[in-house]
XYZ file of C-alpha atoms in Angstrom:
401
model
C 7.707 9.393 14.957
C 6.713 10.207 18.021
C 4.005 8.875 20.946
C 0.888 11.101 20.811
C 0.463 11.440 24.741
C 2.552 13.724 26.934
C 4.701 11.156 28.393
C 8.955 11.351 27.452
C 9.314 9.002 24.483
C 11.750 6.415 24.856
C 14.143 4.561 22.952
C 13.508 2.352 19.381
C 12.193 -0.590 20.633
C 11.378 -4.377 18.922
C 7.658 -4.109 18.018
C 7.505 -7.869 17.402
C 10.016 -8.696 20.363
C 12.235 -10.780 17.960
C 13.822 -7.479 16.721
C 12.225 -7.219 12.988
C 11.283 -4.297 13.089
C 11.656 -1.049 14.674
C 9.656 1.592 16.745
C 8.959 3.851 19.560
C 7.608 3.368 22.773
C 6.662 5.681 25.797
C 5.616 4.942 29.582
C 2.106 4.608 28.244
C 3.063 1.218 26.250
C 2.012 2.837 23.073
C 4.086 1.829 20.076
C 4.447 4.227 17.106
C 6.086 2.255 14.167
C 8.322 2.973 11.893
C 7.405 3.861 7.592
C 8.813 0.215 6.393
C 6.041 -2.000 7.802
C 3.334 -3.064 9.933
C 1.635 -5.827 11.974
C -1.871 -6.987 10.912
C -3.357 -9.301 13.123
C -4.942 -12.270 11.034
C -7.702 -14.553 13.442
C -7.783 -18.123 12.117
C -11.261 -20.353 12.689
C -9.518 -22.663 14.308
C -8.117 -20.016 16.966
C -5.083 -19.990 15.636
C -2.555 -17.400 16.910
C -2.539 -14.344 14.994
C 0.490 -14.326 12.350
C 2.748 -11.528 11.158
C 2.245 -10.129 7.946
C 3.802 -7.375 6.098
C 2.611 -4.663 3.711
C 4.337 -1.422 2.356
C 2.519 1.905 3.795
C 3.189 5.432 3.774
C 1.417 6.320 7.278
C 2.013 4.507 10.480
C -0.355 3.326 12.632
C -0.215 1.927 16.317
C 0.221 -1.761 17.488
C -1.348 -2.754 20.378
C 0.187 -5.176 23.082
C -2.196 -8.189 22.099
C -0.319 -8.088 18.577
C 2.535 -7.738 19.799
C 2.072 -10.558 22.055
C 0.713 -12.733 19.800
C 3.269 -11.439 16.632
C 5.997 -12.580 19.175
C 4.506 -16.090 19.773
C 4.384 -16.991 16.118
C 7.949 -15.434 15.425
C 9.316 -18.625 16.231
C 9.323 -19.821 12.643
C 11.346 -16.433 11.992
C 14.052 -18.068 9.794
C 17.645 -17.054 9.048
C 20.067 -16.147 6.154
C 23.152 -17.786 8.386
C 21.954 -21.142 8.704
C 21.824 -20.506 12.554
C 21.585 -23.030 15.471
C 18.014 -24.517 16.055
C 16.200 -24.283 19.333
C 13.607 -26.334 20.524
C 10.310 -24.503 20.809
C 10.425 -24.083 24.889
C 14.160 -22.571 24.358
C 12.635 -20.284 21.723
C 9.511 -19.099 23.581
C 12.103 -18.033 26.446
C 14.159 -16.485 23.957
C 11.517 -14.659 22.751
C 9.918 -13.622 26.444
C 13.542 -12.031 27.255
C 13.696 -10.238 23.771
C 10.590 -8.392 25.211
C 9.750 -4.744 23.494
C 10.416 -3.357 26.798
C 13.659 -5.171 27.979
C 15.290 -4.478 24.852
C 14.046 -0.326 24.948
C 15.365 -0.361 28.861
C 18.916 -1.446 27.122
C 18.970 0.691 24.095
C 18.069 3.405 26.633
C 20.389 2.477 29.448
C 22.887 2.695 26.392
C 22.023 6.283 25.122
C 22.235 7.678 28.842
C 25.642 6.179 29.241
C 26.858 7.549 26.195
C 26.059 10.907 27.132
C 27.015 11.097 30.511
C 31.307 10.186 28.776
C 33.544 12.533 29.774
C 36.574 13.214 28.113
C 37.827 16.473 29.519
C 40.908 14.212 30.952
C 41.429 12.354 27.580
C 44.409 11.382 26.379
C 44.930 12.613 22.919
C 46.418 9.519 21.081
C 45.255 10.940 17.756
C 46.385 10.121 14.077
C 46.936 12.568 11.266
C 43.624 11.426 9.564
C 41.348 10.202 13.002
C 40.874 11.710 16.296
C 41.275 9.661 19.142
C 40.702 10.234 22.747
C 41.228 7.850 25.488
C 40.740 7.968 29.049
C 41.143 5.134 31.503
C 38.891 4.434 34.316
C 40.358 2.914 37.939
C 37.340 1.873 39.920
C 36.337 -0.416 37.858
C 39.013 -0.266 35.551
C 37.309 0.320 31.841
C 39.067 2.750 28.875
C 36.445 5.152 27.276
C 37.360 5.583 23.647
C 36.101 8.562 21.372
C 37.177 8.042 17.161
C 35.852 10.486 15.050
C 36.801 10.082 11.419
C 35.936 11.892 8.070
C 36.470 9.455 5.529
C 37.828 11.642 2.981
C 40.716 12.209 4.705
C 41.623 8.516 4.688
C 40.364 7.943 0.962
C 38.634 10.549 -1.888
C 35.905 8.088 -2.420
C 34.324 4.876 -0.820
C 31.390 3.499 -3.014
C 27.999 2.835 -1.544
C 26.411 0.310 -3.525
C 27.282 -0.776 -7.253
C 25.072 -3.150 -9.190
C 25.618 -4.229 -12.624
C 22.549 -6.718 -14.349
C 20.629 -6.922 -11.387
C 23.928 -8.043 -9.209
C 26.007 -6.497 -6.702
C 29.622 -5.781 -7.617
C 30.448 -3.702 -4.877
C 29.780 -1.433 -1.853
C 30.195 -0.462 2.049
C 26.896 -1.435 2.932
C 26.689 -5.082 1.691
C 30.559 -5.553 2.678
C 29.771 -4.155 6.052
C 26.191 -6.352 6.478
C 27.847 -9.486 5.555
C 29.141 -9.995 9.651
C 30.774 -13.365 8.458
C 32.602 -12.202 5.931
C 34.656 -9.772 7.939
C 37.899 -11.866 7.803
C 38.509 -10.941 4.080
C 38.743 -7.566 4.912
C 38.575 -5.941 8.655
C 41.673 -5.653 10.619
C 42.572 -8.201 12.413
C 39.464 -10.340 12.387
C 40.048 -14.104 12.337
C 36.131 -15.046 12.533
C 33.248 -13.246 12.939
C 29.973 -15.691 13.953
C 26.406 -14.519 13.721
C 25.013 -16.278 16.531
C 21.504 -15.005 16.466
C 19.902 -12.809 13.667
C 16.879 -11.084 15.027
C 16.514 -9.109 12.047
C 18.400 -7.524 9.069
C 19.015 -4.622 11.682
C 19.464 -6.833 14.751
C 22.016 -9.380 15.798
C 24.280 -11.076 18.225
C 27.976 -11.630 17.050
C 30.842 -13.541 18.273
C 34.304 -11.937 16.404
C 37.687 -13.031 17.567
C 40.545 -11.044 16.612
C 44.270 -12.015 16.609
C 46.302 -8.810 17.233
C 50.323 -9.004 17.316
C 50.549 -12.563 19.216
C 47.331 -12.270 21.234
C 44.215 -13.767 20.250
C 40.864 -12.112 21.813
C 37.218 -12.536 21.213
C 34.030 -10.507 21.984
C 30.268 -10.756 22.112
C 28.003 -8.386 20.725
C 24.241 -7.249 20.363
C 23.998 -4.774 17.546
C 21.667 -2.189 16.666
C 21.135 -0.479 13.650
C 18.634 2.300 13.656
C 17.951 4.667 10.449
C 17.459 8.106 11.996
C 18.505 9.843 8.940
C 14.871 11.774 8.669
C 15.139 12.737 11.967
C 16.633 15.236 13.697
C 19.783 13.158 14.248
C 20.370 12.817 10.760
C 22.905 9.669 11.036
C 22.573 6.120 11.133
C 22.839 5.005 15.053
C 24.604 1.669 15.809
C 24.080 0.483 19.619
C 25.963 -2.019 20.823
C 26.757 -4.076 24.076
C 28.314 -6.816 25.453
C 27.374 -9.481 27.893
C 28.097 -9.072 31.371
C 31.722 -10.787 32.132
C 31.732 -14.640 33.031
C 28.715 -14.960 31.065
C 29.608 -18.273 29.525
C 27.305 -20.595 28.998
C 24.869 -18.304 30.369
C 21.777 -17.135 28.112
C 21.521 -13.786 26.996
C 20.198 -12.071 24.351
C 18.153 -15.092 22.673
C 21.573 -16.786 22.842
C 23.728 -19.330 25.068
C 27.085 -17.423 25.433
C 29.897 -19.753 23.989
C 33.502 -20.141 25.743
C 36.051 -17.427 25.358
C 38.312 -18.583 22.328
C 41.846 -18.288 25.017
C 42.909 -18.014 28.597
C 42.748 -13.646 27.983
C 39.473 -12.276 29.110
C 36.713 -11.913 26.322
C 36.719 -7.909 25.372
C 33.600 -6.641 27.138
C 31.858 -3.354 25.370
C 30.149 -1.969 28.473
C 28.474 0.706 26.103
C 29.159 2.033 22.602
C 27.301 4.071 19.899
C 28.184 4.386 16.430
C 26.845 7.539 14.302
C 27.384 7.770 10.548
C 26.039 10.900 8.645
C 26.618 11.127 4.914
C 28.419 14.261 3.642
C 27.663 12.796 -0.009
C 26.938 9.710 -1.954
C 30.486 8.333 -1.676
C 31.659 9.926 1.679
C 30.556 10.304 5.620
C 31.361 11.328 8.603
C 31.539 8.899 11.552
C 31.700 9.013 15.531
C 32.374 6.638 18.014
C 32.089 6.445 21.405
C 32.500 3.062 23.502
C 33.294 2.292 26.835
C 35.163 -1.409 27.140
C 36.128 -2.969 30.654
C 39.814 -3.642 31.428
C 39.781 -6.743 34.209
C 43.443 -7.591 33.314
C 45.052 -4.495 32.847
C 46.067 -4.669 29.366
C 49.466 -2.283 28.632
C 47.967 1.174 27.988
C 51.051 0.981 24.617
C 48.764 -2.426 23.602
C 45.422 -0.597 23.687
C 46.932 2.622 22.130
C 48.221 0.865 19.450
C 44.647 -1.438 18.977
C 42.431 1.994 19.450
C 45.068 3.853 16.572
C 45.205 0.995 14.054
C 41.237 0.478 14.098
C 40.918 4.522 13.461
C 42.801 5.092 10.417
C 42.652 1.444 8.673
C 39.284 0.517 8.805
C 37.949 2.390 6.100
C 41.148 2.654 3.607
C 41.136 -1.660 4.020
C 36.978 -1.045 3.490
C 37.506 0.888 0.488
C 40.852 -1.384 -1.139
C 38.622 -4.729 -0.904
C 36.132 -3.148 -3.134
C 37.927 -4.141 -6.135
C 37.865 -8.020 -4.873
C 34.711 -8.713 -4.681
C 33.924 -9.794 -7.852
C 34.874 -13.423 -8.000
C 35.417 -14.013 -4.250
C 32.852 -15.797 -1.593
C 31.493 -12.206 -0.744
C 30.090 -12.046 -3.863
C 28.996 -16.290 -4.790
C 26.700 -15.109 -0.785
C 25.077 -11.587 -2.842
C 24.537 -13.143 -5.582
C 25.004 -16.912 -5.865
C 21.011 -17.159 -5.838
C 22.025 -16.144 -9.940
C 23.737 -19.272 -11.093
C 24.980 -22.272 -9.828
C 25.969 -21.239 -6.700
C 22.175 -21.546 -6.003
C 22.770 -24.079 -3.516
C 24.985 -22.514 -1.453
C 24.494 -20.330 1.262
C 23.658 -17.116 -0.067
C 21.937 -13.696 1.041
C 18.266 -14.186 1.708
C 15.552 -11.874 0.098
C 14.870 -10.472 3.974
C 18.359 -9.543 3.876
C 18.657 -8.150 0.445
C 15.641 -5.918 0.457
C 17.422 -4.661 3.715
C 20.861 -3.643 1.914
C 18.730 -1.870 -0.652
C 16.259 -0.289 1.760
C 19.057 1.020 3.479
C 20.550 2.559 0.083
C 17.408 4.154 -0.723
C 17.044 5.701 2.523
C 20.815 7.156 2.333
C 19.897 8.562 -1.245
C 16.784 10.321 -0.534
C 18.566 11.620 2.458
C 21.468 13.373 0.205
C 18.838 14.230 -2.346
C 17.064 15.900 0.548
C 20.387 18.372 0.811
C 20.973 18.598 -2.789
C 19.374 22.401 -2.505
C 22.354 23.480 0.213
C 25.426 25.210 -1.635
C 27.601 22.753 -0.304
C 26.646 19.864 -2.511
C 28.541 20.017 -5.654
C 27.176 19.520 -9.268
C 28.959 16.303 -8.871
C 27.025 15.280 -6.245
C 23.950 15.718 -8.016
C 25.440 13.655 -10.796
C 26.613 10.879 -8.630
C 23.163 11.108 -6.511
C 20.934 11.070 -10.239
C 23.311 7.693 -11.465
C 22.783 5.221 -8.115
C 19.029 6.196 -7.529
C 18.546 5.368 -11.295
C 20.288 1.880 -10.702
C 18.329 1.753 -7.636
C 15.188 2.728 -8.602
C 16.108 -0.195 -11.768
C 17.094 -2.879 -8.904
C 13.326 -2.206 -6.744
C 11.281 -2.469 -9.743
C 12.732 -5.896 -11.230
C 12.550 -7.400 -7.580
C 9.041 -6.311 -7.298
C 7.993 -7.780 -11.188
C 10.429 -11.003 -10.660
C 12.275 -10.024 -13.594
């Protein structure tokens, strides 16, 4: 949605400043939410801040900066699925000041513009048979812009979205994907991959390290995921950026940055934009564009070789660890909250409403082209089955069943 005055809109922005949820904002400060939820402002007698609550809706109203003030002061008891570091209530409140609405739409914006102003008329073309791949490096200051754009059929027929069976989840890209810590059992190269501060289902900082050939590297990221699927843009956006270099110990983000994990400099994504736009239930098409600063020179062979493997093995290793889920610590986090992995850490119901959300939104997007000649009958069949099972999995959340 858009800002009702005349002013350019801007970029998705926090509207409780911890990154919960998502809207739009303008030079006029006016914030246009999105169709998932909305702020009420509660007064207490004993005057009380106001406190967050949420409520389905189908229209969206406006928030005004006194909620949003006062949603951000209370969002200090905003708890998290990862078990994450606790901060003392003056560290939070200047956590939460930084993570601002309007800091946080300056970056997503800053990140857009940069994106668009890539060039890759000079590109190398270090492309595989099933990815194209463009490089170009950058002297002054020496950075590599990177363009991947993949179909994933041509890598594998199928990928699954999201399987449940009995009100669990046995497989799928988007909870395999969510899961950030789990990314060992599965992406390329990963060693670890920390959650460091979840400001939302759709809204993190990440620490991954990766151990590639015999070097071991790390990087920081903020990640965010925007749904703009019923837009004109029809794809899922990821933003993403790193902290400036030498940021150690430093706060940024809501977070203190921790030490790089070896003597190599930590990998620093100036900018970078994932887009993701279904082509059917089990298959997409996906972009990438990131820019990623180059202090030390790496070998151009090292970062061809890094920017290759990550095209074309992604997705085939995404798809292949479908069939171990079941059984393996992936699946006692989804769905350990059915037995007696109870205790354990395991997917909260924040989180969980997310993956499904998300599913929904997908679905009723393909459904949406299901009239266009270029969905097959098999499409439609494929589209009828998972909304079914989702449609099954909403309404036994909603009864407690």
């Amino acid at each position: 949605e858009l800002c009702a005055c005349t002013a350019p809109t801007g970029a998705p922005i926090c509207k409780d400043g911890a990154g919960r949820t998502m809207g739009v904002a303008c030079s006029c400060q006016t914030v246009v939410e999105d169709q998932s939820t909305e702020l009420v402002s509660c007064a207490k007698p004993d005057g009380a801040t106001s406190e967050l609550k949420e409520k389905d809706r189908q229209e969206s109203p406006s928030v005004s900066d006194a909620s949003t003030k006062a949603a951000r002061e209370e969002s200090q008891a905003l708890s998290s699925s990862f078990h994450l570091e606790k901060v003392d209530t003056e560290k939070e409140e200047a956590i939460l000041e930084q993570l601002d609405g309007s800091d946080s739409t300056k970056m997503l914006s800053e990140i857009r513009k940069a994106i668009q102003e890539q060039d890759f008329s000079t590109a190398r073309d270090i492309s595989k048979p099933t990815a194209k791949v463009l490089c170009v490096h950058k002297t002054n200051p020496p950075s590599d812009l990177v363009l991947m754009s993949i179909t994933s059929k041509d890598q594998v027929p199928t990928i699954p979205l999201l399987e449940v069976k009995d009100d669990k989840i046995v497989c799928g890209t988007i909870p395999t994907i969510w899961a950030l810590p789990h990314w060992p059992m599965w992406f390329p190269f990963c060693e670890s991959n920390k959650v460091l501060r979840r400001l939302s289902p759709s809204c993190f900082v990440i620490n991954c390290t990766l151990k590639v050939l015999f070097l071991r590297i790390d990087f920081i990221l903020f990640v965010d995921i925007a749904d703009k699927l019923h837009t004109s843009e029809e794809c899922l956006e990821i933003l993403m950026r790193s902290p400036p270099p030498g940021s150690e110990g430093q706060q940024w983000m809501g977070v203190t940055i921790p030490p790089k994990c070896g003597s190599l400099p930590r990998i620093c994504l100036i900018n970078s934009a994932l887009r993701l736009k279904p082509t059917a239930m089990d298959q997409f098409q996906v972009d990438l564009q990131m820019e990623l600063d180059d202090p030390a020179g790496a070998p151009q062979w090292v970062k061809t070789f890094i920017f290759q493997q990550l095209a074309i093995r992604i997705i085939p290793e995404l798809c292949k660890f479908q069939s171990k889920i079941p059984g393996s610590a992936l699946d006692k986090f989804l769905n350990g909250r059915h037995g007696a992995d109870a205790g354990a850490e395991v997917i909260d119901q924040e989180g969980l409403d997310y993956i499904f959300n998300l599913q929904r939104s997908i679905e009723n997007y393909v459904t949406s082209k299901t009239s266009d000649s270029t969905w097959s009958s098999g499409d439609r069949a494929v589209i009828a089955q998972m909304h079914s099972q989702s449609q099954l999995k909403q309404d036994k959340s909603r009864t407690g069943s």
